[in-house]
PDB file of C-alpha atoms in Angstrom:
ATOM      1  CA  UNK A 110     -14.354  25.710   0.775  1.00  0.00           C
ATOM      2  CA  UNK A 111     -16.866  22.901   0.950  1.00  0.00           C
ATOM      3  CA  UNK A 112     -17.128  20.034  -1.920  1.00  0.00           C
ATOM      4  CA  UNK A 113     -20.396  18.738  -2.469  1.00  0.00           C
ATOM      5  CA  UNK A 114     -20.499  15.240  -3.332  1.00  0.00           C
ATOM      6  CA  UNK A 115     -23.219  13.968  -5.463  1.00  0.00           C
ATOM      7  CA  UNK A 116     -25.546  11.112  -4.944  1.00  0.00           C
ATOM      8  CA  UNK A 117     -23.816   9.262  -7.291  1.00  0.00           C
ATOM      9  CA  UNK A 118     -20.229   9.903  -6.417  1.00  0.00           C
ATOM     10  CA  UNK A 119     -21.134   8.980  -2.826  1.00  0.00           C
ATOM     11  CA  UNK A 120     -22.275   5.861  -4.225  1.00  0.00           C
ATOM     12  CA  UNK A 121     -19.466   5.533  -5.760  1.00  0.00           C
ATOM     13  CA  UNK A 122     -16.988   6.088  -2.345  1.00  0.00           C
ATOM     14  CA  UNK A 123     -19.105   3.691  -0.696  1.00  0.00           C
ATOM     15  CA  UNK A 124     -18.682   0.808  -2.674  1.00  0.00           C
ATOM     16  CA  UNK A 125     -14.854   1.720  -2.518  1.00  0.00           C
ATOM     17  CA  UNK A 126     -15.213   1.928   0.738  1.00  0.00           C
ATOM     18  CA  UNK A 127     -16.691  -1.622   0.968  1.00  0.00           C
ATOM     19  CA  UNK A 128     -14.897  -3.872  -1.292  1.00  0.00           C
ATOM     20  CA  UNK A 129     -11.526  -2.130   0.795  1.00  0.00           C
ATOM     21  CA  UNK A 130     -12.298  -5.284   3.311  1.00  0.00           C
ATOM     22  CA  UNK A 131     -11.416  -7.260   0.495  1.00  0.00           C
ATOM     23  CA  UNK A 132      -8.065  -5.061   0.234  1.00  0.00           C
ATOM     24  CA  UNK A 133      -7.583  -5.510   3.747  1.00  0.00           C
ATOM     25  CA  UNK A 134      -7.579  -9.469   3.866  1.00  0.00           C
ATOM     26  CA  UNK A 135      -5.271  -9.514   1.365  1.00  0.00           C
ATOM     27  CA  UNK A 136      -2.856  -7.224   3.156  1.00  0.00           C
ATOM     28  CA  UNK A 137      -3.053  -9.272   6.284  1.00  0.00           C
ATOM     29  CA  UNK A 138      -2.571 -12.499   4.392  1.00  0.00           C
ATOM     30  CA  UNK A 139       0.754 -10.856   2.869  1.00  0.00           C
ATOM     31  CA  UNK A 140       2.020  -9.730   5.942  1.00  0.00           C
ATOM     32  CA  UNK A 141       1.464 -12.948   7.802  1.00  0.00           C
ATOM     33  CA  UNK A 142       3.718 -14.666   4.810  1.00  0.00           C
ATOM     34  CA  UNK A 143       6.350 -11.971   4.864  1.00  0.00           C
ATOM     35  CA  UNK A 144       6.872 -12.288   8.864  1.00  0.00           C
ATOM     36  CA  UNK A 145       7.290 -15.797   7.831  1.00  0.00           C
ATOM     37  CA  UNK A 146       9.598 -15.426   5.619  1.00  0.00           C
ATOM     38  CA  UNK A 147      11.773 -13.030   7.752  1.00  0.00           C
ATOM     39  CA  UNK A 148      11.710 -16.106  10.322  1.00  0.00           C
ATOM     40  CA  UNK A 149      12.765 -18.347   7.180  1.00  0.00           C
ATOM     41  CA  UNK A 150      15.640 -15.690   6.516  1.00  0.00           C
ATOM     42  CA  UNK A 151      17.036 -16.029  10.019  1.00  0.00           C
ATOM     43  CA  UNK A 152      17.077 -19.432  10.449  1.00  0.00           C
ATOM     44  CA  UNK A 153      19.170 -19.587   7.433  1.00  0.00           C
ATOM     45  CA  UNK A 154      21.479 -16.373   7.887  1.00  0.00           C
ATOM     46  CA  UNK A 155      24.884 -18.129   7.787  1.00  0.00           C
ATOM     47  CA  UNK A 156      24.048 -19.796   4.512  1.00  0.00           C
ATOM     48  CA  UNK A 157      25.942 -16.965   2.374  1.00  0.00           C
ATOM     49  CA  UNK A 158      24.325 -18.134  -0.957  1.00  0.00           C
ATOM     50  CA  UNK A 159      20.993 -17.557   0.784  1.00  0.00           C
ATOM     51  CA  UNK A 160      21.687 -14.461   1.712  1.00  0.00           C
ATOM     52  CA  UNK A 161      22.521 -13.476  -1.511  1.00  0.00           C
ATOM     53  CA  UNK A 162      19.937 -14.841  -2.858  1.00  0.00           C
ATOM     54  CA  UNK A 163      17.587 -12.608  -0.813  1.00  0.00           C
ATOM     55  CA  UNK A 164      19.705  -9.926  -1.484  1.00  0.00           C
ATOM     56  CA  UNK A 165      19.150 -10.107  -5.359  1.00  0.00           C
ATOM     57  CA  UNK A 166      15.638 -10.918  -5.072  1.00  0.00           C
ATOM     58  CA  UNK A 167      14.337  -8.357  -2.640  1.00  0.00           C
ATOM     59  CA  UNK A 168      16.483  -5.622  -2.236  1.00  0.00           C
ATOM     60  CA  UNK A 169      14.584  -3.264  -4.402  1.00  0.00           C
ATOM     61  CA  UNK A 170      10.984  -4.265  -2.997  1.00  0.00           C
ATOM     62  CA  UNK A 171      12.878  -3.412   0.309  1.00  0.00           C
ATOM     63  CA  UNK A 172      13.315   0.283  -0.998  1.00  0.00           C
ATOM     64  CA  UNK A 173      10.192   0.348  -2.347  1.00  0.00           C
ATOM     65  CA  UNK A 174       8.567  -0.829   1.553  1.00  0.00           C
ATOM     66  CA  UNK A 175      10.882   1.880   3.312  1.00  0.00           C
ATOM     67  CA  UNK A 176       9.675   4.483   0.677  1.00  0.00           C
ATOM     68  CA  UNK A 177       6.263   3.234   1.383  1.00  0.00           C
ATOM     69  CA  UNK A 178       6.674   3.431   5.753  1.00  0.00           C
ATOM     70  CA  UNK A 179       8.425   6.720   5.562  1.00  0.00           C
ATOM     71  CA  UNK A 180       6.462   8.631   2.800  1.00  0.00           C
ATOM     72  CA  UNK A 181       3.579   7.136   1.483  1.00  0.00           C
ATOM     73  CA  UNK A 182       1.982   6.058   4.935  1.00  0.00           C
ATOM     74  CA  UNK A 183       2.150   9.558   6.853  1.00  0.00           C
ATOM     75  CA  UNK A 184       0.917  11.431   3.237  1.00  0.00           C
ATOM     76  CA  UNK A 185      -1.675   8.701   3.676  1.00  0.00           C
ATOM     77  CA  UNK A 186      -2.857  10.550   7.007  1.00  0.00           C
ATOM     78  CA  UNK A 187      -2.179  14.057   5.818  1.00  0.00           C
ATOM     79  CA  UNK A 188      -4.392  13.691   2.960  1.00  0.00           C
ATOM     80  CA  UNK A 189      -7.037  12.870   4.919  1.00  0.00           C
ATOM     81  CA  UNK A 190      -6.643  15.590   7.558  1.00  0.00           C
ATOM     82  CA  UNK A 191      -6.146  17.994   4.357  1.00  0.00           C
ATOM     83  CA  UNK A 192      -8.883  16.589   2.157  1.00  0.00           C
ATOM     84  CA  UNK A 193     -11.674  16.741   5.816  1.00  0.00           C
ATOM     85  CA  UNK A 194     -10.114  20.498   6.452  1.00  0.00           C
ATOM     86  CA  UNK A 195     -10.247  21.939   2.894  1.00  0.00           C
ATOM     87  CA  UNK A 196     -13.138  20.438   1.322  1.00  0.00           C
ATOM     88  CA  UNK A 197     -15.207  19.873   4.581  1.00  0.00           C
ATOM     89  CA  UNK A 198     -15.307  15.859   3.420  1.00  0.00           C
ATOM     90  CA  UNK A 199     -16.351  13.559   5.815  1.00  0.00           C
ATOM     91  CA  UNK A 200     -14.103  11.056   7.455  1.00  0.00           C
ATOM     92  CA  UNK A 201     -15.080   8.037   5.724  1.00  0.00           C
ATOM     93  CA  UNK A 202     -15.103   9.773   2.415  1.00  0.00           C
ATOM     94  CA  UNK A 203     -11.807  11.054   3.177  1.00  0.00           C
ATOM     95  CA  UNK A 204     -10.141   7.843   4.361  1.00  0.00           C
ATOM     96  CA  UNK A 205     -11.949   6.296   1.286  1.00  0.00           C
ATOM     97  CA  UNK A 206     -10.203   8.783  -1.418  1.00  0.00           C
ATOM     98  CA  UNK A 207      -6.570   8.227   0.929  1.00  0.00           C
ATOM     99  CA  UNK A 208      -6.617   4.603   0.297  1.00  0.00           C
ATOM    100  CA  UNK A 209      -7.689   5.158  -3.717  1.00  0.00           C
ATOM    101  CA  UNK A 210      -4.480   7.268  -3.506  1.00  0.00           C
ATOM    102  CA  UNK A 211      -2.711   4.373  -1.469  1.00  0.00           C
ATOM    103  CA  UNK A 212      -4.197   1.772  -4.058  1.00  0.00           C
ATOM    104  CA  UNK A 213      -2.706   3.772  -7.289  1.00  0.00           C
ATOM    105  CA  UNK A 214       0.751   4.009  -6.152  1.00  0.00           C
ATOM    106  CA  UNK A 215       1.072  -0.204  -5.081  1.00  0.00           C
ATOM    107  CA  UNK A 216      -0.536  -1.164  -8.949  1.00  0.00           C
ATOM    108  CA  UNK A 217       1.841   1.493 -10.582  1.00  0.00           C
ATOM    109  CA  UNK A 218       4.693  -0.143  -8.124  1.00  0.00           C
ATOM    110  CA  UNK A 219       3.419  -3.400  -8.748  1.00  0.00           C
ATOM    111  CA  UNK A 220       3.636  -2.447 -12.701  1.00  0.00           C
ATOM    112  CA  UNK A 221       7.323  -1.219 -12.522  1.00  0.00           C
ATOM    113  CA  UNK A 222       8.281  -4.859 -10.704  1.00  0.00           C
ATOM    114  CA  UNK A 223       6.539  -6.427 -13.488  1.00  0.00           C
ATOM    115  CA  UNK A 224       8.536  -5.109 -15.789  1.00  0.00           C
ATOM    116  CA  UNK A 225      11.500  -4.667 -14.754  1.00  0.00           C
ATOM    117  CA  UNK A 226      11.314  -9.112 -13.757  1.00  0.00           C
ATOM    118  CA  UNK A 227      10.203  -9.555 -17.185  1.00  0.00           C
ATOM    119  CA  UNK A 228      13.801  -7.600 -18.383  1.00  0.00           C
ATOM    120  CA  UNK A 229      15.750  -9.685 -15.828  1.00  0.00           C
TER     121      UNK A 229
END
């Protein structure tokens, strides 16, 4: 089974495709800060109310980054090998509609944090 993308849909992939550099800087900024801030955590491990302090602030975005390393990343490749087999999609286009699916699932996490801070 072979998809055939339009002229307009492929369009559409590639501008995806390029503002993702955008994406990408952004992700590297983030992890330099959260290396940082493991190296912060350290330094201060045998201050208890620290500890706890991280502990109540990050415990649940530390689920949600586990969740994200052991099921979101390798579904991430999957769906490309899937989407390149099945539909005969290139590899750009599939790596493009991967990240769209990568992209959904941080805003709808980044949602859920929202509100659940705004109930805390």
């Amino acid at each position: 089974m072979s998809t055939k993308i339009s002229d307009q849909d492929q369009k559409w992939l590639d501008e995806i495709n390029k503002l993702s550099e955008e994406g990408i800087s952004i992700a590297k900024r983030s992890s330099m800060e959260s290396a940082e801030y493991v190296d912060l955590l350290l330094s201060n491990f045998d201050d208890k109310n620290y500890c706890q302090m991280a502990i109540n602030q990050h415990a649940v975005e530390a689920a949600i980054g586990q969740y994200f390393a052991d099921v979101i990343a390798p579904f991430f490749f999957d769906m490309q090998k899937t989407l390149r087999k099945k539909t005969k999609m290139s590899k750009d286009n599939a790596e493009t509609c991967a990240r769209i699916y990568v992209g959904r699932f941080i805003r709808n996490i980044t949602k859920e944090l929202n509100k659940r801070n705004c109930e805390e």
